[in-house]
Amino acid sequence: MGPPPGAVVRIRMFCRRWAVAVEIERHPRPARRLHAAEQAIDSPDPAVRARAIREAGGIVRAAHRQVGGGRGAPLR
């Protein structure tokens, strides 16, 4: 009897999410920018929220690219 259906997928998704978090946190500048963007998402100003979402999304996408094989620009 093997693992329950979807168990391997959930484990892989967890590992990928963890690897992305580690990739971001090992680079102090993007990590600070991401944390600032996460705070700014709560702003009452829609323009500030929109910038924060773009900033956070860009950092997370770059980390996903690095974790997925290093294609694209490194985190900076």
PDB file of N, CA and C in Angstrom:
ATOM      1  N   MET A   1       0.853  -1.180   0.000  1.00  0.00           N
ATOM      2  CA  MET A   1       0.000   0.000   0.000  1.00  0.00           C
ATOM      3  C   MET A   1       0.897   1.241   0.000  1.00  0.00           C
ATOM      4  N   GLY A   2       0.634   2.163  -0.913  1.00  0.00           N
ATOM      5  CA  GLY A   2       1.432   3.374  -1.028  1.00  0.00           C
ATOM      6  C   GLY A   2       0.853   4.518  -0.217  1.00  0.00           C
ATOM      7  N   PRO A   3       1.425   5.678  -0.380  1.00  0.00           N
ATOM      8  CA  PRO A   3       0.925   6.851   0.348  1.00  0.00           C
ATOM      9  C   PRO A   3      -0.483   7.210  -0.128  1.00  0.00           C
ATOM     10  N   PRO A   4      -1.236   7.921   0.706  1.00  0.00           N
ATOM     11  CA  PRO A   4      -2.581   8.324   0.287  1.00  0.00           C
ATOM     12  C   PRO A   4      -2.516   9.219  -0.949  1.00  0.00           C
ATOM     13  N   PRO A   5      -3.561   9.217  -1.750  1.00  0.00           N
ATOM     14  CA  PRO A   5      -3.573  10.046  -2.964  1.00  0.00           C
ATOM     15  C   PRO A   5      -3.276  11.511  -2.626  1.00  0.00           C
ATOM     16  N   GLY A   6      -2.393  12.085  -3.401  1.00  0.00           N
ATOM     17  CA  GLY A   6      -2.067  13.500  -3.214  1.00  0.00           C
ATOM     18  C   GLY A   6      -1.015  13.778  -2.162  1.00  0.00           C
ATOM     19  N   ALA A   7      -0.616  12.780  -1.381  1.00  0.00           N
ATOM     20  CA  ALA A   7       0.351  13.011  -0.307  1.00  0.00           C
ATOM     21  C   ALA A   7       1.687  13.493  -0.857  1.00  0.00           C
ATOM     22  N   VAL A   8       2.154  12.889  -1.926  1.00  0.00           N
ATOM     23  CA  VAL A   8       3.445  13.271  -2.495  1.00  0.00           C
ATOM     24  C   VAL A   8       3.372  14.696  -3.038  1.00  0.00           C
ATOM     25  N   VAL A   9       2.263  15.026  -3.659  1.00  0.00           N
ATOM     26  CA  VAL A   9       2.101  16.384  -4.193  1.00  0.00           C
ATOM     27  C   VAL A   9       2.131  17.395  -3.054  1.00  0.00           C
ATOM     28  N   ARG A  10       1.446  17.100  -1.963  1.00  0.00           N
ATOM     29  CA  ARG A  10       1.436  18.034  -0.823  1.00  0.00           C
ATOM     30  C   ARG A  10       2.827  18.199  -0.235  1.00  0.00           C
ATOM     31  N   ILE A  11       3.572  17.110  -0.154  1.00  0.00           N
ATOM     32  CA  ILE A  11       4.941  17.186   0.377  1.00  0.00           C
ATOM     33  C   ILE A  11       5.812  18.025  -0.551  1.00  0.00           C
ATOM     34  N   ARG A  12       5.696  17.806  -1.842  1.00  0.00           N
ATOM     35  CA  ARG A  12       6.484  18.604  -2.799  1.00  0.00           C
ATOM     36  C   ARG A  12       6.121  20.077  -2.726  1.00  0.00           C
ATOM     37  N   MET A  13       4.835  20.374  -2.606  1.00  0.00           N
ATOM     38  CA  MET A  13       4.406  21.777  -2.509  1.00  0.00           C
ATOM     39  C   MET A  13       4.967  22.421  -1.247  1.00  0.00           C
ATOM     40  N   PHE A  14       4.943  21.679  -0.126  1.00  0.00           N
ATOM     41  CA  PHE A  14       5.508  22.188   1.115  1.00  0.00           C
ATOM     42  C   PHE A  14       6.999  22.466   0.944  1.00  0.00           C
ATOM     43  N   CYS A  15       7.721  21.513   0.358  1.00  0.00           N
ATOM     44  CA  CYS A  15       9.170  21.684   0.164  1.00  0.00           C
ATOM     45  C   CYS A  15       9.462  22.880  -0.736  1.00  0.00           C
ATOM     46  N   ARG A  16       8.679  23.048  -1.788  1.00  0.00           N
ATOM     47  CA  ARG A  16       8.878  24.184  -2.695  1.00  0.00           C
ATOM     48  C   ARG A  16       8.639  25.498  -1.965  1.00  0.00           C
ATOM     49  N   ARG A  17       7.543  25.565  -1.200  1.00  0.00           N
ATOM     50  CA  ARG A  17       7.229  26.787  -0.452  1.00  0.00           C
ATOM     51  C   ARG A  17       8.335  27.097   0.550  1.00  0.00           C
ATOM     52  N   TRP A  18       8.822  26.080   1.227  1.00  0.00           N
ATOM     53  CA  TRP A  18       9.895  26.261   2.203  1.00  0.00           C
ATOM     54  C   TRP A  18      11.178  26.716   1.499  1.00  0.00           C
ATOM     55  N   ALA A  19      11.499  26.118   0.368  1.00  0.00           N
ATOM     56  CA  ALA A  19      12.704  26.498  -0.367  1.00  0.00           C
ATOM     57  C   ALA A  19      12.633  27.948  -0.831  1.00  0.00           C
ATOM     58  N   VAL A  20      11.461  28.395  -1.253  1.00  0.00           N
ATOM     59  CA  VAL A  20      11.287  29.790  -1.669  1.00  0.00           C
ATOM     60  C   VAL A  20      11.499  30.721  -0.472  1.00  0.00           C
ATOM     61  N   ALA A  21      10.931  30.377   0.670  1.00  0.00           N
ATOM     62  CA  ALA A  21      11.108  31.207   1.873  1.00  0.00           C
ATOM     63  C   ALA A  21      12.584  31.285   2.261  1.00  0.00           C
ATOM     64  N   VAL A  22      13.277  30.163   2.199  1.00  0.00           N
ATOM     65  CA  VAL A  22      14.704  30.146   2.535  1.00  0.00           C
ATOM     66  C   VAL A  22      15.499  30.977   1.526  1.00  0.00           C
ATOM     67  N   GLU A  23      15.176  30.842   0.247  1.00  0.00           N
ATOM     68  CA  GLU A  23      15.873  31.611  -0.794  1.00  0.00           C
ATOM     69  C   GLU A  23      15.721  33.112  -0.550  1.00  0.00           C
ATOM     70  N   ILE A  24      14.543  33.540  -0.165  1.00  0.00           N
ATOM     71  CA  ILE A  24      14.324  34.965   0.111  1.00  0.00           C
ATOM     72  C   ILE A  24      15.096  35.387   1.349  1.00  0.00           C
ATOM     73  N   GLU A  25      14.977  34.629   2.427  1.00  0.00           N
ATOM     74  CA  GLU A  25      15.588  35.028   3.704  1.00  0.00           C
ATOM     75  C   GLU A  25      17.107  34.991   3.683  1.00  0.00           C
ATOM     76  N   ARG A  26      17.700  34.253   2.767  1.00  0.00           N
ATOM     77  CA  ARG A  26      19.167  34.226   2.730  1.00  0.00           C
ATOM     78  C   ARG A  26      19.756  35.445   2.018  1.00  0.00           C
ATOM     79  N   HIS A  27      18.900  36.291   1.486  1.00  0.00           N
ATOM     80  CA  HIS A  27      19.317  37.535   0.846  1.00  0.00           C
ATOM     81  C   HIS A  27      18.692  38.694   1.636  1.00  0.00           C
ATOM     82  N   PRO A  28      19.476  39.367   2.476  1.00  0.00           N
ATOM     83  CA  PRO A  28      18.914  40.362   3.400  1.00  0.00           C
ATOM     84  C   PRO A  28      18.124  41.492   2.727  1.00  0.00           C
ATOM     85  N   ARG A  29      18.609  42.030   1.634  1.00  0.00           N
ATOM     86  CA  ARG A  29      17.916  43.165   1.019  1.00  0.00           C
ATOM     87  C   ARG A  29      16.520  42.786   0.496  1.00  0.00           C
ATOM     88  N   PRO A  30      16.390  41.734  -0.330  1.00  0.00           N
ATOM     89  CA  PRO A  30      15.045  41.360  -0.768  1.00  0.00           C
ATOM     90  C   PRO A  30      14.155  40.918   0.394  1.00  0.00           C
ATOM     91  N   ALA A  31      14.748  40.292   1.412  1.00  0.00           N
ATOM     92  CA  ALA A  31      13.942  39.878   2.566  1.00  0.00           C
ATOM     93  C   ALA A  31      13.355  41.102   3.256  1.00  0.00           C
ATOM     94  N   ARG A  32      14.167  42.147   3.448  1.00  0.00           N
ATOM     95  CA  ARG A  32      13.650  43.388   4.064  1.00  0.00           C
ATOM     96  C   ARG A  32      12.564  44.009   3.205  1.00  0.00           C
ATOM     97  N   ARG A  33      12.795  44.031   1.880  1.00  0.00           N
ATOM     98  CA  ARG A  33      11.788  44.608   0.975  1.00  0.00           C
ATOM     99  C   ARG A  33      10.486  43.817   1.028  1.00  0.00           C
ATOM    100  N   LEU A  34      10.590  42.491   1.083  1.00  0.00           N
ATOM    101  CA  LEU A  34       9.383  41.663   1.154  1.00  0.00           C
ATOM    102  C   LEU A  34       8.634  41.930   2.455  1.00  0.00           C
ATOM    103  N   HIS A  35       9.350  41.985   3.571  1.00  0.00           N
ATOM    104  CA  HIS A  35       8.681  42.219   4.857  1.00  0.00           C
ATOM    105  C   HIS A  35       8.024  43.596   4.889  1.00  0.00           C
ATOM    106  N   ALA A  36       8.677  44.591   4.307  1.00  0.00           N
ATOM    107  CA  ALA A  36       8.078  45.929   4.240  1.00  0.00           C
ATOM    108  C   ALA A  36       6.829  45.909   3.359  1.00  0.00           C
ATOM    109  N   ALA A  37       6.893  45.199   2.253  1.00  0.00           N
ATOM    110  CA  ALA A  37       5.729  45.094   1.367  1.00  0.00           C
ATOM    111  C   ALA A  37       4.584  44.377   2.067  1.00  0.00           C
ATOM    112  N   GLU A  38       4.900  43.337   2.822  1.00  0.00           N
ATOM    113  CA  GLU A  38       3.857  42.615   3.559  1.00  0.00           C
ATOM    114  C   GLU A  38       3.152  43.543   4.542  1.00  0.00           C
ATOM    115  N   GLN A  39       3.892  44.432   5.168  1.00  0.00           N
ATOM    116  CA  GLN A  39       3.280  45.402   6.088  1.00  0.00           C
ATOM    117  C   GLN A  39       2.450  46.425   5.326  1.00  0.00           C
ATOM    118  N   ALA A  40       2.957  46.869   4.175  1.00  0.00           N
ATOM    119  CA  ALA A  40       2.272  47.902   3.392  1.00  0.00           C
ATOM    120  C   ALA A  40       0.964  47.400   2.782  1.00  0.00           C
ATOM    121  N   ILE A  41       0.808  46.108   2.643  1.00  0.00           N
ATOM    122  CA  ILE A  41      -0.428  45.555   2.084  1.00  0.00           C
ATOM    123  C   ILE A  41      -1.627  45.923   2.961  1.00  0.00           C
ATOM    124  N   ASP A  42      -1.396  46.204   4.229  1.00  0.00           N
ATOM    125  CA  ASP A  42      -2.476  46.601   5.136  1.00  0.00           C
ATOM    126  C   ASP A  42      -2.795  48.091   5.082  1.00  0.00           C
ATOM    127  N   SER A  43      -2.110  48.835   4.227  1.00  0.00           N
ATOM    128  CA  SER A  43      -2.321  50.278   4.140  1.00  0.00           C
ATOM    129  C   SER A  43      -3.749  50.600   3.673  1.00  0.00           C
ATOM    130  N   PRO A  44      -4.318  51.692   4.198  1.00  0.00           N
ATOM    131  CA  PRO A  44      -5.627  52.120   3.705  1.00  0.00           C
ATOM    132  C   PRO A  44      -5.555  52.743   2.305  1.00  0.00           C
ATOM    133  N   ASP A  45      -4.344  53.102   1.863  1.00  0.00           N
ATOM    134  CA  ASP A  45      -4.157  53.743   0.561  1.00  0.00           C
ATOM    135  C   ASP A  45      -4.062  52.677  -0.536  1.00  0.00           C
ATOM    136  N   PRO A  46      -4.983  52.681  -1.497  1.00  0.00           N
ATOM    137  CA  PRO A  46      -4.954  51.651  -2.541  1.00  0.00           C
ATOM    138  C   PRO A  46      -3.687  51.677  -3.393  1.00  0.00           C
ATOM    139  N   ALA A  47      -3.106  52.845  -3.605  1.00  0.00           N
ATOM    140  CA  ALA A  47      -1.875  52.925  -4.398  1.00  0.00           C
ATOM    141  C   ALA A  47      -0.712  52.261  -3.658  1.00  0.00           C
ATOM    142  N   VAL A  48      -0.651  52.455  -2.362  1.00  0.00           N
ATOM    143  CA  VAL A  48       0.400  51.823  -1.544  1.00  0.00           C
ATOM    144  C   VAL A  48       0.218  50.312  -1.557  1.00  0.00           C
ATOM    145  N   ARG A  49      -1.024  49.861  -1.423  1.00  0.00           N
ATOM    146  CA  ARG A  49      -1.296  48.420  -1.458  1.00  0.00           C
ATOM    147  C   ARG A  49      -0.899  47.821  -2.806  1.00  0.00           C
ATOM    148  N   ALA A  50      -1.235  48.511  -3.890  1.00  0.00           N
ATOM    149  CA  ALA A  50      -0.912  48.008  -5.227  1.00  0.00           C
ATOM    150  C   ALA A  50       0.602  47.889  -5.414  1.00  0.00           C
ATOM    151  N   ARG A  51       1.366  48.901  -4.975  1.00  0.00           N
ATOM    152  CA  ARG A  51       2.832  48.843  -5.071  1.00  0.00           C
ATOM    153  C   ARG A  51       3.373  47.690  -4.232  1.00  0.00           C
ATOM    154  N   ALA A  52       2.812  47.517  -3.044  1.00  0.00           N
ATOM    155  CA  ALA A  52       3.273  46.459  -2.148  1.00  0.00           C
ATOM    156  C   ALA A  52       3.027  45.079  -2.765  1.00  0.00           C
ATOM    157  N   ILE A  53       1.872  44.903  -3.394  1.00  0.00           N
ATOM    158  CA  ILE A  53       1.556  43.632  -4.025  1.00  0.00           C
ATOM    159  C   ILE A  53       2.514  43.355  -5.178  1.00  0.00           C
ATOM    160  N   ARG A  54       2.804  44.382  -5.983  1.00  0.00           N
ATOM    161  CA  ARG A  54       3.752  44.202  -7.093  1.00  0.00           C
ATOM    162  C   ARG A  54       5.150  43.862  -6.568  1.00  0.00           C
ATOM    163  N   GLU A  55       5.576  44.571  -5.529  1.00  0.00           N
ATOM    164  CA  GLU A  55       6.906  44.339  -4.956  1.00  0.00           C
ATOM    165  C   GLU A  55       7.009  42.918  -4.392  1.00  0.00           C
ATOM    166  N   ALA A  56       6.049  42.532  -3.580  1.00  0.00           N
ATOM    167  CA  ALA A  56       6.073  41.195  -2.978  1.00  0.00           C
ATOM    168  C   ALA A  56       6.008  40.120  -4.060  1.00  0.00           C
ATOM    169  N   GLY A  57       5.138  40.308  -5.028  1.00  0.00           N
ATOM    170  CA  GLY A  57       5.010  39.328  -6.101  1.00  0.00           C
ATOM    171  C   GLY A  57       6.293  39.165  -6.889  1.00  0.00           C
ATOM    172  N   GLY A  58       6.963  40.271  -7.175  1.00  0.00           N
ATOM    173  CA  GLY A  58       8.225  40.205  -7.914  1.00  0.00           C
ATOM    174  C   GLY A  58       9.299  39.447  -7.148  1.00  0.00           C
ATOM    175  N   ILE A  59       9.372  39.685  -5.851  1.00  0.00           N
ATOM    176  CA  ILE A  59      10.380  39.009  -5.026  1.00  0.00           C
ATOM    177  C   ILE A  59      10.085  37.514  -4.957  1.00  0.00           C
ATOM    178  N   VAL A  60       8.836  37.169  -4.737  1.00  0.00           N
ATOM    179  CA  VAL A  60       8.468  35.750  -4.631  1.00  0.00           C
ATOM    180  C   VAL A  60       8.662  35.041  -5.970  1.00  0.00           C
ATOM    181  N   ARG A  61       8.288  35.684  -7.067  1.00  0.00           N
ATOM    182  CA  ARG A  61       8.492  35.064  -8.390  1.00  0.00           C
ATOM    183  C   ARG A  61       9.973  34.837  -8.668  1.00  0.00           C
ATOM    184  N   ALA A  62      10.822  35.818  -8.324  1.00  0.00           N
ATOM    185  CA  ALA A  62      12.266  35.661  -8.535  1.00  0.00           C
ATOM    186  C   ALA A  62      12.804  34.495  -7.700  1.00  0.00           C
ATOM    187  N   ALA A  63      12.328  34.357  -6.478  1.00  0.00           N
ATOM    188  CA  ALA A  63      12.769  33.253  -5.623  1.00  0.00           C
ATOM    189  C   ALA A  63      12.312  31.917  -6.207  1.00  0.00           C
ATOM    190  N   HIS A  64      11.085  31.858  -6.723  1.00  0.00           N
ATOM    191  CA  HIS A  64      10.602  30.624  -7.358  1.00  0.00           C
ATOM    192  C   HIS A  64      11.491  30.260  -8.551  1.00  0.00           C
ATOM    193  N   ARG A  65      11.888  31.258  -9.341  1.00  0.00           N
ATOM    194  CA  ARG A  65      12.757  30.968 -10.491  1.00  0.00           C
ATOM    195  C   ARG A  65      14.094  30.404 -10.025  1.00  0.00           C
ATOM    196  N   GLN A  66      14.666  30.977  -8.976  1.00  0.00           N
ATOM    197  CA  GLN A  66      15.954  30.496  -8.482  1.00  0.00           C
ATOM    198  C   GLN A  66      15.840  29.080  -7.933  1.00  0.00           C
ATOM    199  N   VAL A  67      14.799  28.819  -7.192  1.00  0.00           N
ATOM    200  CA  VAL A  67      14.601  27.487  -6.621  1.00  0.00           C
ATOM    201  C   VAL A  67      14.336  26.463  -7.722  1.00  0.00           C
ATOM    202  N   GLY A  68      13.687  26.914  -8.790  1.00  0.00           N
ATOM    203  CA  GLY A  68      13.338  26.002  -9.871  1.00  0.00           C
ATOM    204  C   GLY A  68      14.458  25.738 -10.853  1.00  0.00           C
ATOM    205  N   GLY A  69      15.651  26.182 -10.583  1.00  0.00           N
ATOM    206  CA  GLY A  69      16.743  25.859 -11.492  1.00  0.00           C
ATOM    207  C   GLY A  69      17.636  27.026 -11.811  1.00  0.00           C
ATOM    208  N   GLY A  70      17.400  28.170 -11.192  1.00  0.00           N
ATOM    209  CA  GLY A  70      18.300  29.290 -11.351  1.00  0.00           C
ATOM    210  C   GLY A  70      18.124  30.104 -12.609  1.00  0.00           C
ATOM    211  N   ARG A  71      17.016  29.903 -13.313  1.00  0.00           N
ATOM    212  CA  ARG A  71      16.780  30.709 -14.512  1.00  0.00           C
ATOM    213  C   ARG A  71      16.320  32.097 -14.096  1.00  0.00           C
ATOM    214  N   GLY A  72      16.769  33.096 -14.784  1.00  0.00           N
ATOM    215  CA  GLY A  72      16.368  34.461 -14.485  1.00  0.00           C
ATOM    216  C   GLY A  72      17.364  35.133 -13.559  1.00  0.00           C
ATOM    217  N   ALA A  73      17.068  36.374 -13.267  1.00  0.00           N
ATOM    218  CA  ALA A  73      17.956  37.177 -12.438  1.00  0.00           C
ATOM    219  C   ALA A  73      17.914  36.691 -10.985  1.00  0.00           C
ATOM    220  N   PRO A  74      19.062  36.711 -10.316  1.00  0.00           N
ATOM    221  CA  PRO A  74      19.068  36.336  -8.897  1.00  0.00           C
ATOM    222  C   PRO A  74      18.366  37.391  -8.064  1.00  0.00           C
ATOM    223  N   LEU A  75      18.015  37.029  -6.859  1.00  0.00           N
ATOM    224  CA  LEU A  75      17.413  37.989  -5.931  1.00  0.00           C
ATOM    225  C   LEU A  75      18.427  39.062  -5.590  1.00  0.00           C
ATOM    226  N   ARG A  76      17.966  40.280  -5.573  1.00  0.00           N
ATOM    227  CA  ARG A  76      18.833  41.413  -5.201  1.00  0.00           C
ATOM    228  C   ARG A  76      18.057  42.367  -4.350  1.00  0.00           C
TER     229      ARG A  76
END
